[in-house]
Each structure stands twice: as structure tokens, then as C-alpha cells.
Coordinates of C-alpha atoms and ligand atoms in Angstrom, one line a residue:
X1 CA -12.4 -37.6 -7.0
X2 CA -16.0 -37.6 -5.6
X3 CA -14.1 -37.4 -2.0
X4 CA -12.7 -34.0 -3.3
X5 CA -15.7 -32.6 -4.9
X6 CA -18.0 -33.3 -1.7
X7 CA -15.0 -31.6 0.5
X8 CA -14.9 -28.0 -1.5
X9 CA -18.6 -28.1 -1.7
X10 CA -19.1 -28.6 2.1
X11 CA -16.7 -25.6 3.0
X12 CA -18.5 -22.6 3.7
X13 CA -17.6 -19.3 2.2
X14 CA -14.5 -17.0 3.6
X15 CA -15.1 -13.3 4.1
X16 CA -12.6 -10.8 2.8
X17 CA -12.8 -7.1 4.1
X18 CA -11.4 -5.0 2.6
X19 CA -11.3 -4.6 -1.3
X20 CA -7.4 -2.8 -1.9
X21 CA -4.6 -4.8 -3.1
X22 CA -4.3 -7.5 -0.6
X23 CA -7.9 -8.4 -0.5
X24 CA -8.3 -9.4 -4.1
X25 CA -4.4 -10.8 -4.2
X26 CA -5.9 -13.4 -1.8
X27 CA -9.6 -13.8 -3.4
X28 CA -8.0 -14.5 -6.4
X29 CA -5.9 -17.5 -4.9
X30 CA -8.6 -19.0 -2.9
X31 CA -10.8 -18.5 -5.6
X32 CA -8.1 -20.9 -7.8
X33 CA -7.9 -23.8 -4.7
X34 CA -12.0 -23.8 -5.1
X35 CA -13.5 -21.1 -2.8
X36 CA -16.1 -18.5 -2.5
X37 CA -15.3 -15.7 -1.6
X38 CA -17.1 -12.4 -0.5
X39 CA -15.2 -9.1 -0.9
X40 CA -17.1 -6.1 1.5
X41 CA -15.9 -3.1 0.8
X42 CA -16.3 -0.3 3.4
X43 CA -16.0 2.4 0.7
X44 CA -19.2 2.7 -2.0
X45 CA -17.0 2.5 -4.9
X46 CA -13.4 1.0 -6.2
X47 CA -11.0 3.4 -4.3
X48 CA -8.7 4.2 -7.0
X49 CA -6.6 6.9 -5.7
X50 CA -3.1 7.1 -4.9
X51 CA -0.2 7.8 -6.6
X52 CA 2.5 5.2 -8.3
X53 CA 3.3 2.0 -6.2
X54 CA 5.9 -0.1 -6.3
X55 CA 5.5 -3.9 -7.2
X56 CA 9.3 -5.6 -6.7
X57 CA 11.0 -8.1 -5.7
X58 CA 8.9 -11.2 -4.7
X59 CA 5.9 -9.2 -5.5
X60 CA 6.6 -9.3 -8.9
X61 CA 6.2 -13.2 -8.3
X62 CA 2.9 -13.3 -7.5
X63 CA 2.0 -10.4 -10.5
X64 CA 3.9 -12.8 -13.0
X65 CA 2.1 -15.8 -11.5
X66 CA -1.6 -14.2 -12.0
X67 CA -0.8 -13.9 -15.4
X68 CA -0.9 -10.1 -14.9
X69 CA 2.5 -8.2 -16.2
X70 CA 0.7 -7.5 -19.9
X71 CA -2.0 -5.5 -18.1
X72 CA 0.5 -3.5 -16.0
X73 CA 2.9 -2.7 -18.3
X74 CA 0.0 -1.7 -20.5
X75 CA -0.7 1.2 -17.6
X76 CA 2.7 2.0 -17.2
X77 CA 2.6 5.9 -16.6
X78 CA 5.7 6.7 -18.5
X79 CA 7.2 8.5 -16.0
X80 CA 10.6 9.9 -17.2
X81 CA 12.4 10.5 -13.9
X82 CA 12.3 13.1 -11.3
X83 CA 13.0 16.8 -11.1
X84 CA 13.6 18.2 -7.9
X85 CA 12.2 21.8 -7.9
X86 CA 12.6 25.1 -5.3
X87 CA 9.4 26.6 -3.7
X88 CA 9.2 28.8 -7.0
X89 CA 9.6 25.7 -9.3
X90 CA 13.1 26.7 -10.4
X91 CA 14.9 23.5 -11.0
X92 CA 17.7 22.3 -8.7
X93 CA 18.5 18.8 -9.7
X94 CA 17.5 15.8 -12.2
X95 CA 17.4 11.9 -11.8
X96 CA 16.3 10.2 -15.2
X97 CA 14.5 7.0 -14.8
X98 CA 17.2 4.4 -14.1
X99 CA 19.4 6.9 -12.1
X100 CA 20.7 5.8 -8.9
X101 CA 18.1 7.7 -6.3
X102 CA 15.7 8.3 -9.0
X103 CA 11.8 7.4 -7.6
X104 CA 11.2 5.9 -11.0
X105 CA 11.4 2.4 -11.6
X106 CA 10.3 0.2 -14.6
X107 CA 7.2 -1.0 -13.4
X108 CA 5.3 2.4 -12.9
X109 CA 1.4 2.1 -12.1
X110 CA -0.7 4.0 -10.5
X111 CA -2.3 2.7 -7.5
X112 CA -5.8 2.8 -9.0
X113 CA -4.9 1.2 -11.9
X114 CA -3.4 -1.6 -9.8
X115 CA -6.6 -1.6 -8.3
X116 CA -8.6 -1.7 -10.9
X117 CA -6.9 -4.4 -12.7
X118 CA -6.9 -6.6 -9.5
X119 CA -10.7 -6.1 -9.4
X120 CA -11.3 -6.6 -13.2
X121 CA -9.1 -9.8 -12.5
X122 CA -12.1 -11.5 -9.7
X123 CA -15.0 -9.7 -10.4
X124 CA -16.5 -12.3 -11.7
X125 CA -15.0 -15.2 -9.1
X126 CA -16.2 -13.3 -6.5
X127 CA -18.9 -11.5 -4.5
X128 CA -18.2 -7.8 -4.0
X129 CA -20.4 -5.6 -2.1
X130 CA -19.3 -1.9 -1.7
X131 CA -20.7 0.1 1.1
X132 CA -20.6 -2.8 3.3
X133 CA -18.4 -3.5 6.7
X134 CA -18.1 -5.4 9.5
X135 CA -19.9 -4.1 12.5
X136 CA -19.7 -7.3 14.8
X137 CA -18.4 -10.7 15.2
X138 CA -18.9 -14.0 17.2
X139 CA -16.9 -17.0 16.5
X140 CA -18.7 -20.3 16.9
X141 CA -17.7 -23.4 17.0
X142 CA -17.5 -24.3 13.3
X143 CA -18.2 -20.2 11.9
X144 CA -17.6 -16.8 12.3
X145 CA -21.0 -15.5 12.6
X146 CA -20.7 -11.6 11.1
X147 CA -22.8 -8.7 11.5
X148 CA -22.9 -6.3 8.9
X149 CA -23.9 -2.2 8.8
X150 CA -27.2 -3.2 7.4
X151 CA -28.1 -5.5 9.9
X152 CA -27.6 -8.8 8.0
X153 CA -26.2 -11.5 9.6
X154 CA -24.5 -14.5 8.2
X155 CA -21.9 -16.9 9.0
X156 CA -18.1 -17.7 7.1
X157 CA -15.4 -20.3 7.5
X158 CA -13.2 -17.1 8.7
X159 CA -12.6 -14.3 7.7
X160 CA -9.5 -12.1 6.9
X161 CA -8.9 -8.8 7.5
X162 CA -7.4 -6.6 4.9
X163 CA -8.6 -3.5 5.8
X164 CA -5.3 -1.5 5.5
X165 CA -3.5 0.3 8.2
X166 CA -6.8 2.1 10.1
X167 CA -8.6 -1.4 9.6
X168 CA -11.3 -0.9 12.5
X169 CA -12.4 -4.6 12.7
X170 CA -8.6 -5.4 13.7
X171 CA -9.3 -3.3 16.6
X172 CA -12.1 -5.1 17.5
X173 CA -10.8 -8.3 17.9
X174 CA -7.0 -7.7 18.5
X175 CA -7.1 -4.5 19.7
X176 CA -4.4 -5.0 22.9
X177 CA -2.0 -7.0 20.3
X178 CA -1.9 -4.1 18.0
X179 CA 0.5 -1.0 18.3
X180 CA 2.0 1.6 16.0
X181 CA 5.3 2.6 15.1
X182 CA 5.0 6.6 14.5
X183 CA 7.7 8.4 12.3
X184 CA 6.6 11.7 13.2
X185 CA 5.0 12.4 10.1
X186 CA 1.8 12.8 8.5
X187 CA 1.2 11.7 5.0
X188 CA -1.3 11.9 2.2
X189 CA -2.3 10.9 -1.4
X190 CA -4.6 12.3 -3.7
X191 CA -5.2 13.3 -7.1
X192 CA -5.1 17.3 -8.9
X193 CA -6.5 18.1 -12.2
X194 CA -3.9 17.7 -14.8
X195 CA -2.5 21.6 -16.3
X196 CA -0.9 22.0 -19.8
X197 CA 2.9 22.5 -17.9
X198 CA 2.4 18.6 -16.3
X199 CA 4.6 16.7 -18.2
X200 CA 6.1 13.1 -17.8
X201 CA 8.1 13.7 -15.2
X202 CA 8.1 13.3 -11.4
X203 CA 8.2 16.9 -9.4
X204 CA 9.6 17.1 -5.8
X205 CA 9.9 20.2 -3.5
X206 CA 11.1 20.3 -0.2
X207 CA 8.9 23.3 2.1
X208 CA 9.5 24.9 4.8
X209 CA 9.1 23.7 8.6
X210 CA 9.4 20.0 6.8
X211 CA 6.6 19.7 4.2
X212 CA 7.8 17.2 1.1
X213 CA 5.6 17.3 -1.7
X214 CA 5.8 15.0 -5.1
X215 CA 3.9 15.5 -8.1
X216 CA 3.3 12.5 -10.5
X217 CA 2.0 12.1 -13.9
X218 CA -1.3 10.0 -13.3
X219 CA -3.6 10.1 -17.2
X220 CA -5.3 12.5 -19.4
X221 CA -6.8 14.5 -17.2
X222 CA -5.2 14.0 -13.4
X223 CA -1.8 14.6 -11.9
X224 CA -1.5 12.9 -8.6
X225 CA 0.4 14.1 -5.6
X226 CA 1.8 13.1 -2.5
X227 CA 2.2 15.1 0.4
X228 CA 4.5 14.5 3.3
X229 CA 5.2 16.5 6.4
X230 CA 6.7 16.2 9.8
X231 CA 4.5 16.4 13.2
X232 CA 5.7 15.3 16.2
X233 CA 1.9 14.6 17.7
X234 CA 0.1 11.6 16.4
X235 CA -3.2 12.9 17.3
X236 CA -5.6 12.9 14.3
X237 CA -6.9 9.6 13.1
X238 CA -7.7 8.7 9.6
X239 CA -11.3 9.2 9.9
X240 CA -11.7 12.5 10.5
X241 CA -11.7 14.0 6.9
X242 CA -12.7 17.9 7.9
X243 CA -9.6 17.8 10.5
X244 CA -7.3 16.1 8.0
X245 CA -8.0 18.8 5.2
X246 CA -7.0 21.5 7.7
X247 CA -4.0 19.7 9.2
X248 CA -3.0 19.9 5.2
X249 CA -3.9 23.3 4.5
X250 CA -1.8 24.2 7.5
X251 CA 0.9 22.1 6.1
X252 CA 1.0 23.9 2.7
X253 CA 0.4 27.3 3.4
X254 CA 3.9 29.7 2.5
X255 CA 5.5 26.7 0.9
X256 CA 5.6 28.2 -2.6
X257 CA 4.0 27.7 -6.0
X258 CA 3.5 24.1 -5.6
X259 CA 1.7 24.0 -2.8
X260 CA -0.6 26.7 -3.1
X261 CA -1.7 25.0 -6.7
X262 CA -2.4 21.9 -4.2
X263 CA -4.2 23.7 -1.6
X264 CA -6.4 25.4 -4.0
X265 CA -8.1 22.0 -5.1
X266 CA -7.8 20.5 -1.7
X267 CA -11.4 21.1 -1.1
X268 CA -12.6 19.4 -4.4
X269 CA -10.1 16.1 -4.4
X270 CA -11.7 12.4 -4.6
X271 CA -10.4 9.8 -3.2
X272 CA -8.6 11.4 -0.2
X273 CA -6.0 9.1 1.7
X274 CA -4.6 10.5 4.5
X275 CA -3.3 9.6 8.0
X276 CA 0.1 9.2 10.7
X277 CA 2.9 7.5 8.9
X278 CA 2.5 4.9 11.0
X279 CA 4.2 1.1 10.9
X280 CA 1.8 -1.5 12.2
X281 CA 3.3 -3.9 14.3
X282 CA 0.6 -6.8 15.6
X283 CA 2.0 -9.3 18.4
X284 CA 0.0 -11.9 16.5
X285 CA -2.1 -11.9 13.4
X286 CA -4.7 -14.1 14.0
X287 CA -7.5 -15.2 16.7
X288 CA -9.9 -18.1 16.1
X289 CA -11.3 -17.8 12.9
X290 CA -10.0 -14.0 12.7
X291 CA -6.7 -13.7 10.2
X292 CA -4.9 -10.3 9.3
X293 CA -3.4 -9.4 6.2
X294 CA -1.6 -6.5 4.2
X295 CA -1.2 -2.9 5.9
X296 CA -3.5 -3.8 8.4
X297 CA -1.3 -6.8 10.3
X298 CA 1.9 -5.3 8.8
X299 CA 1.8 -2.1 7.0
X300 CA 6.0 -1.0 6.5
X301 CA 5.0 2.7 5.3
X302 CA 4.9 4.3 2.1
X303 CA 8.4 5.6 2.2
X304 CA 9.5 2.1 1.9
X305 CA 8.3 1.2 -1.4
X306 CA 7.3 -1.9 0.0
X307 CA 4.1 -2.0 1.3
X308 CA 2.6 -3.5 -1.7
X309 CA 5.0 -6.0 -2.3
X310 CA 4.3 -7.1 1.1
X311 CA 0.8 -7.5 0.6
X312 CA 1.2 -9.6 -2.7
X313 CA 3.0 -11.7 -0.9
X314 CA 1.1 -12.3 2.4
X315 CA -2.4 -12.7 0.1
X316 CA -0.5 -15.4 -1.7
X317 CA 1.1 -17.5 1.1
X318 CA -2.2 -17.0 3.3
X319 CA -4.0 -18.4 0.4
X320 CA -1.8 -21.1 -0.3
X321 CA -1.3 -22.1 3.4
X322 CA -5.1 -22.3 3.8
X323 CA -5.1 -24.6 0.6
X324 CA -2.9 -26.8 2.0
X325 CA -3.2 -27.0 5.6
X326 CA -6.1 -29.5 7.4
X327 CA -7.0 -26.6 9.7
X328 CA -7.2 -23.1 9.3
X329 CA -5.5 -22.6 12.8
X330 CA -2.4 -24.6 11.1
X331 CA -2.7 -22.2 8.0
X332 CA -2.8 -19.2 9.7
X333 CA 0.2 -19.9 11.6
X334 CA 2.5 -21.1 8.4
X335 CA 1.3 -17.9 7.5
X336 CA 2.7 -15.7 10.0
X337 CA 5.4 -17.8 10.6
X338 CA 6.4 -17.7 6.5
X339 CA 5.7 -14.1 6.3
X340 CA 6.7 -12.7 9.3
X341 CA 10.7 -12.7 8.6
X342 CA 10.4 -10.8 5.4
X343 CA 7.8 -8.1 7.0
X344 CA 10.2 -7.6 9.6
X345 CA 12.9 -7.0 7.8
X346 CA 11.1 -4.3 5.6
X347 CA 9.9 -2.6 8.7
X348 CA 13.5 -2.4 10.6
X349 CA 15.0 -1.1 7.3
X350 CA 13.0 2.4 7.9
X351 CA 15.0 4.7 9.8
X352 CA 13.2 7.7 11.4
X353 CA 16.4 9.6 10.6
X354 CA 15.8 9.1 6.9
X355 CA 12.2 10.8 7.5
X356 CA 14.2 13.8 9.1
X357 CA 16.3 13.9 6.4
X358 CA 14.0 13.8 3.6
X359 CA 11.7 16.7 5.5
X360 CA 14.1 19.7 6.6
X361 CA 12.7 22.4 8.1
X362 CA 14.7 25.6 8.0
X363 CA 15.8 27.4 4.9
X364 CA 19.5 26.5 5.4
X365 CA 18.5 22.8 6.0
X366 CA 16.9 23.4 2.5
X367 CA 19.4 25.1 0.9
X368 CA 22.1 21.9 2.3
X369 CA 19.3 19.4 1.1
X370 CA 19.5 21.2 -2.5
X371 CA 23.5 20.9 -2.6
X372 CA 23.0 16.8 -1.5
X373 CA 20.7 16.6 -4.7
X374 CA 23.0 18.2 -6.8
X375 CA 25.7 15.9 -6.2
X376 CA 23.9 12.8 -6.0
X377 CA 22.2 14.1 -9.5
X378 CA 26.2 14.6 -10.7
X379 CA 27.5 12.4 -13.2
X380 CA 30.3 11.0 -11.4
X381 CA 28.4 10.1 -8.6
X382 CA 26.1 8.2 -10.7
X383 CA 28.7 6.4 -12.2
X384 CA 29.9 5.2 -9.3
X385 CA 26.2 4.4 -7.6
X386 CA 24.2 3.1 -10.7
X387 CA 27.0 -0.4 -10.1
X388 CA 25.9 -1.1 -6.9
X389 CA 22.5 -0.3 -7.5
X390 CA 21.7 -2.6 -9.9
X391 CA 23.5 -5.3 -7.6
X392 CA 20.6 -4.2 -4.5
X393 CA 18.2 -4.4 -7.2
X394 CA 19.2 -7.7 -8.0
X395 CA 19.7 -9.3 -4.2
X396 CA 15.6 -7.7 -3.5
X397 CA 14.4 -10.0 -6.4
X398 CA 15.8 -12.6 -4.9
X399 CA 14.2 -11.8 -1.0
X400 CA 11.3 -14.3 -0.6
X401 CA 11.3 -17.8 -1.6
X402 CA 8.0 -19.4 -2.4
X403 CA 6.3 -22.6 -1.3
X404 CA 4.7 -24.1 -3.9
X405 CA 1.6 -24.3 -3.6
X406 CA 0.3 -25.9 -7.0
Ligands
FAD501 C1 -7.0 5.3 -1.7 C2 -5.6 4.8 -1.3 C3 -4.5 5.4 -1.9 C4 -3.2 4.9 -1.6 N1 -2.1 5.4 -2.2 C5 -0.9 4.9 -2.0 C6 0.2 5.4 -2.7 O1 0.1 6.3 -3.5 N2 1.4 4.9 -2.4 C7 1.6 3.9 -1.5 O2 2.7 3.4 -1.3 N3 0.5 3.4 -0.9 C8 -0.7 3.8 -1.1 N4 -1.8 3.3 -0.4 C9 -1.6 2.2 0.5 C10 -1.2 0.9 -0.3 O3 -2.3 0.6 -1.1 C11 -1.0 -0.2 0.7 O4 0.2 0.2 1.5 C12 -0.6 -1.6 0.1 O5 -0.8 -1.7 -1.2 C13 -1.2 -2.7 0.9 O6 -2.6 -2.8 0.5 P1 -3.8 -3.3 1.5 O7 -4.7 -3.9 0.5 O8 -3.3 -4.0 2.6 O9 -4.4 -1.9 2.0 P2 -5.1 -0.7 1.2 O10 -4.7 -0.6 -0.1 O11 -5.1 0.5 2.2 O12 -6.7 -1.2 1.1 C14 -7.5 -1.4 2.2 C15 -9.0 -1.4 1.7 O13 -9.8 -1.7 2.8 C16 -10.9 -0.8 2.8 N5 -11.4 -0.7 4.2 C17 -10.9 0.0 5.2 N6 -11.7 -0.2 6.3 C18 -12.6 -1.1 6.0 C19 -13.7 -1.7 6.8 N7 -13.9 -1.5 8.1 N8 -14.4 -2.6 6.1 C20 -14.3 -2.9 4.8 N9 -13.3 -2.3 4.0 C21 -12.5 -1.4 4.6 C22 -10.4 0.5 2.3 O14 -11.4 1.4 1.8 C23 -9.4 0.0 1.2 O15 -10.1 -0.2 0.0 C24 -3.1 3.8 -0.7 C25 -4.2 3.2 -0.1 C26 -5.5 3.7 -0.5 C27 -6.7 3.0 0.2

């Protein structure tokens, strides 16, 4: 017993960066097998934007097993179902909640919220500091000596990257391993001020020259919205903020009511995520005392619904591996090993074509896109697609088995 105590008191502390939904998945964990843990945050505050995200299959796992499902389905948004709308907002076709090809599932959360809750759950467990990023490294032979963007200095067991899908400390250490899988589209999420007409329901319009726009009920006082449109060039990054706000403007303008309501508040919005809808596709996930983690070794895209299910996941092996392996190069590799399979199969699942599909460009594509919507909204073809639907719900539940790591 003494043995045990003396072990977990000589470890040193492991450095998380990035403080999203993977980052704080995995404090949480390590935190539990007797760790410290320091969150840096690049951003000054909680990033809490976004719009709904979904947390299935295996994900829902890890959720139950924090002890978490009361909090989320206390910030369930509601949402009824979807409307798709023309460029004028008349209606063209409806998908309650629980329709087959509805967006609306039953666990609906915000993002943020997610967030939020996932911070409230290791504040105190851990050491967060906002503003702060990586700005070098240097493995030793028993640390990972970090520098930060104040000039401190100081040394972690390792440290684990989970700094999303632009992460720029990934670049620094595994910058040739890295590539990107571009779908030819641009994509970005933000949050509006809420207007009297915003009701429970999710509102989707399909622009001209390939813009795709959904409106979501987010609380009181904000609607959030997700916007979507095709470009073959992947040539702005996701720093550029000024250049991103113009690409969007550009993206909006002449796309009807919606949009225009969108670009009018563009200037004023938040928490402004935006960037190529990119898969990230890294030949190996660690180096040394360097691991990756969530969007930033392995982000699917946000079309797939999975990208956060993929990070509850990886933050809870990685955690569990390191718990249980005798050295963290053993851990990191049951890690990638366990994981990999199940990212993979996410990733291949996303089909380019679908992206076409969902973003035509001319007003006859539109007009054919409305008629698909139509039908698919029809009550004999939901009859005959809700079956099977629940039967693919059921077979994702059951995609990742865990180790067991208690
Ligand atoms: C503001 C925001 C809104 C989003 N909205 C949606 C959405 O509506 N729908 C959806 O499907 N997905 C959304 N995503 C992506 C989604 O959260 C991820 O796909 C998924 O949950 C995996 O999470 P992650 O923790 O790996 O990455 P992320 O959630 O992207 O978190 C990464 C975190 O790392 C921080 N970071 C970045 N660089 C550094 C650095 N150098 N040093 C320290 N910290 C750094 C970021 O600020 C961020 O807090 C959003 C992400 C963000 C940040």
C-alpha cells in the first residue's frame, strides 16, 4: 500500500493542451487513476460556442460512466425536429424528432453546454490556465521540458495534445506525419441573437452556388447556426479571423432571408469557429513523450456526427491505457492501436459525394434537392425507413467495446 502511495506521488504531472471536449474527457480519467493534471487553454475563456453535438454510440459509455447523463439531459435543447426552408423561408419539407433523416436526436446539447459541464466536472481536480499555450518543447530523458507564451518553463511526464483539428503544437512535433483529407468545403459555427419567430425547431436552407445553412435553437437569448458551403481551394487557415469573416460574407450574400439575417450579425458573433472541412489523418499519434488526441490526431468532420464520440472515447482509453501500462510508450501505443480501428471506420464512412449532395449549386439542383426532401419527409417513406433506422441506431451502440480499466 505504501509501495502505491510513494509510486503516484513520484509521478510528475501530465500536461493537457487544449481545454474542449477531449481534453477534460481525459483529465478527468487520469485525475481518477491519481494524477495531476494541467489543462492550458490557448483561448482566455471556456470556448462555448457551437451548435448541437452528437454524443452516441460508445460515447454515451464514457458520458454514463462519468456519472454525467442527469446534467445533459438537464440542457437538452428541446429541439422538435427540422424544417427545411426556401431562400424566402417558405416551408418545403418537415422531419419531427425521431423521423428517419431528421438531425434531431434524443440527446440534444449544445456544444457549450457540453463544455461547460465537462469543465464544471474537473475544475476543481485540475489546473486550468486560459490564455496559455505551448510555444516549445524538448523531451528529456525522464520529461518533456515545455515552454510556454509567457516564458515559463517547466517539465511534465508527457503531454497530450488535444488541441482540435488546427492544433499548432501537432505541427511542431509531427508535422511530416500529419495530412488532411479536404471535402471541398468550408464550414463554420457560431451563435445569432435569438428573434421572437425562433422557435424549437431546427431550420435548414439550401443557397445558391452550394451554401447550406442550419439554424438551431441554442437558450433564452441565442440561436446558433451552422454554415456550410462548397470551395474547391483549401487556402485559408483557421487563424485568419478577418479573411474567414469575408470568405462568409461572400458565401452568404444573394442567398435569401436567412442568410442576410446571418450576415448582418457576422461582425458582432463571439466565439467564431471556422475553417476547411478537413479529416485529419496522422501516420502515427505519438512521439516520445508527445501523444495526440481528439480532432487533432483524428478529427472525422462535423458532417459525421461523430467527432465527439470519437473524442470520448480516445480521452477514455488513453487514460486508461496510461493507468495500466508500465510505460507511457506501451500506453500510447494500446492507445492507437485500440482506437485506431473505430476512427478509421468513421472517417471512410464520409463520402465527398454526400458533401456534393447536401450543397447544390444551381437553382434546378435546388429545386431536385427540395423534391428529395419532400419524399423522404412523406409518410410512406418514413414508414418504411424509421425500421431500419432504429436497427443502425441500435448496431452504433454497440461499435466500441471497452477495456476495463477499473
Ligand atoms: C468553439 C467550437 C465550436 C464547435 N462547434 C461544433 C459544432 O457545433 N458541431 C460539431 O460537430 N463540432 C463542433 N466543434 C468541434 C468539436 O468540438 C470536436 O469535433 C469534437 O468534440 C472533438 O473535440 P476536441 O476536444 O478534440 O476539439 P475541440 O472541441 O476543437 O477543442 C480544442 C480546444 O483546444 C484549444 N486550442 C487550440 N489550439 C490550442 C493551442 N495551441 N494551445 C492550447 N489550446 C488550444 C481550442 O481553443 C479548443 O478549446 C466545435 C469546436 C469548437 C472549439
Amino acid at each position: 500500500m505504501m509501495m502505491e502511495k510513494d509510486s503516484v506521488k513520484a509521478r510528475k504531472t501530465i500536461l493537457i493542451s487544449g481545454a474542449g471536449i477531449a481534453g477534460p474527457v481525459c483529465a478527468y480519467w487520469l485525475h481518477q487513476y491519481g494524477y495531476e493534471v494541467v489543462i492550458a487553454e490557448r483561448a482566455r475563456t471556456l470556448r462555448d460556442g457551437g451548435q448541437n453535438v452528437d454524443i452516441k454510440g460508445a460515447g454515451q459509455q464514457v458520458i454514463r460512466m462519468m456519472g454525467l447523463v442527469e446534467r445533459i439531459e438537464a440542457r437538452n435543447t428541446l429541439e422538435q425536429g427540422q424544417k427545411y426552408v426556401d431562400a424566402t423561408g417558405k416551408l418545403v419539407a418537415v422531419f419531427p424528432k425521431g423521423a428517419f433523416a431528421t438531425l434531431t436526436n434524443d440527446f440534444e446539447i449544445l456544444r457549450g453546454d457540453f463544455a461547460q459541464i465537462l469543465f464544471e466536472a474537473t475544475v476543481e481536480i485540475c489546473d486550468y490556465r486560459f490564455g496559455t499555450f505551448v510555444t516549445s518543447l524538448e523531451e528529456k530523458n525522464d520529461s518533456m521540458s515545455v515552454t510556454f507564451n509567457d516564458g515559463s518553463v517547466e517539465d511534465f511526464e508527457f503531454v497530450i495534445c488535444a488541441e482540435g483539428i488546427g492544433s499548432a503544437t501537432r505541427d511542431m512535433i509531427l508535422p511530416s506525419e500529419t495530412s488532411f483529407r479536404y471535402l471541398a468545403a468550408y464550414m463554420s459555427f457560431f451563435k445569432i441573437s435569438r428573434r421572437p419567430g425562433d422557435d424549437g425547431w431546427a431550420y435548414t436552407v439550401n443557397g445558391v452556388d452550394g451554401t447550406f445553412i442550419t439554424l438551431r435553437p441554442g437558450n433564452e437569448t441565442e440561436t446558433t447556426v451552422l454554415v456550410t458551403f462548397i470551395r474547391k481551394k483549401h487556402d485559408i487557415t483557421w487563424e485568419n479571423q478577418g479573411e474567414a469573416k469575408g470568405m462568409l460574407h461572400d458565401a452568404l450574400k444573394g442567398r435569401g432571408t436567412v442568410a442576410d439575417r446571418i450576415s448582418a450579425e457576422l461582425e458582432t458573433v463571439r466565439d467564431f469557429y471556422f475553417g476547411p472541412m478537413s479529416q485529419v489523418r496522422v501516420s502515427r499519434w505519438s512521439s516520445g513523450r508527445f501523444v495526440l488526441l481528439g480532432d487533432a490526431a483524428y478529427c472525422p468532420t462535423a458532417f459525421t456526427g461523430e467527432g465527439t464520440a470519437l473524442a470520448l472515447v480516445g480521452a477514455y482509453v488513453l487514460a486508461g491505457e496510461i493507468k495500466r501500462s508500465t510505460h507511457y510508450a506501451e500506453a500510447f501505443k494500446a492507445y492507437e492501436c485500440l482506437v485506431r480501428p473505430y476512427v478509421q471506420s468513421s472517417q471512410n464512412r464520409m463520402n465527398p459525394l454526400l458533401i456534393r449532395l447536401l450543397h447544390p449549386r444551381s437553382r434546378t439542383a435546388i429545386a431536385l434537392t427540395h423534391m428529395v426532401q419532400k419524399i423522404l419527409a412523406s409518410d410512406c417513406v418514413q414508414r418504411r425507413f424509421r425500421l431500419g433506422a432504429v436497427k443502425r441506431e441500435r448496431k452504433i451502440g454497440e461499435d466500441f467495446i471497452f477495456p476495463d480499466y477499473r
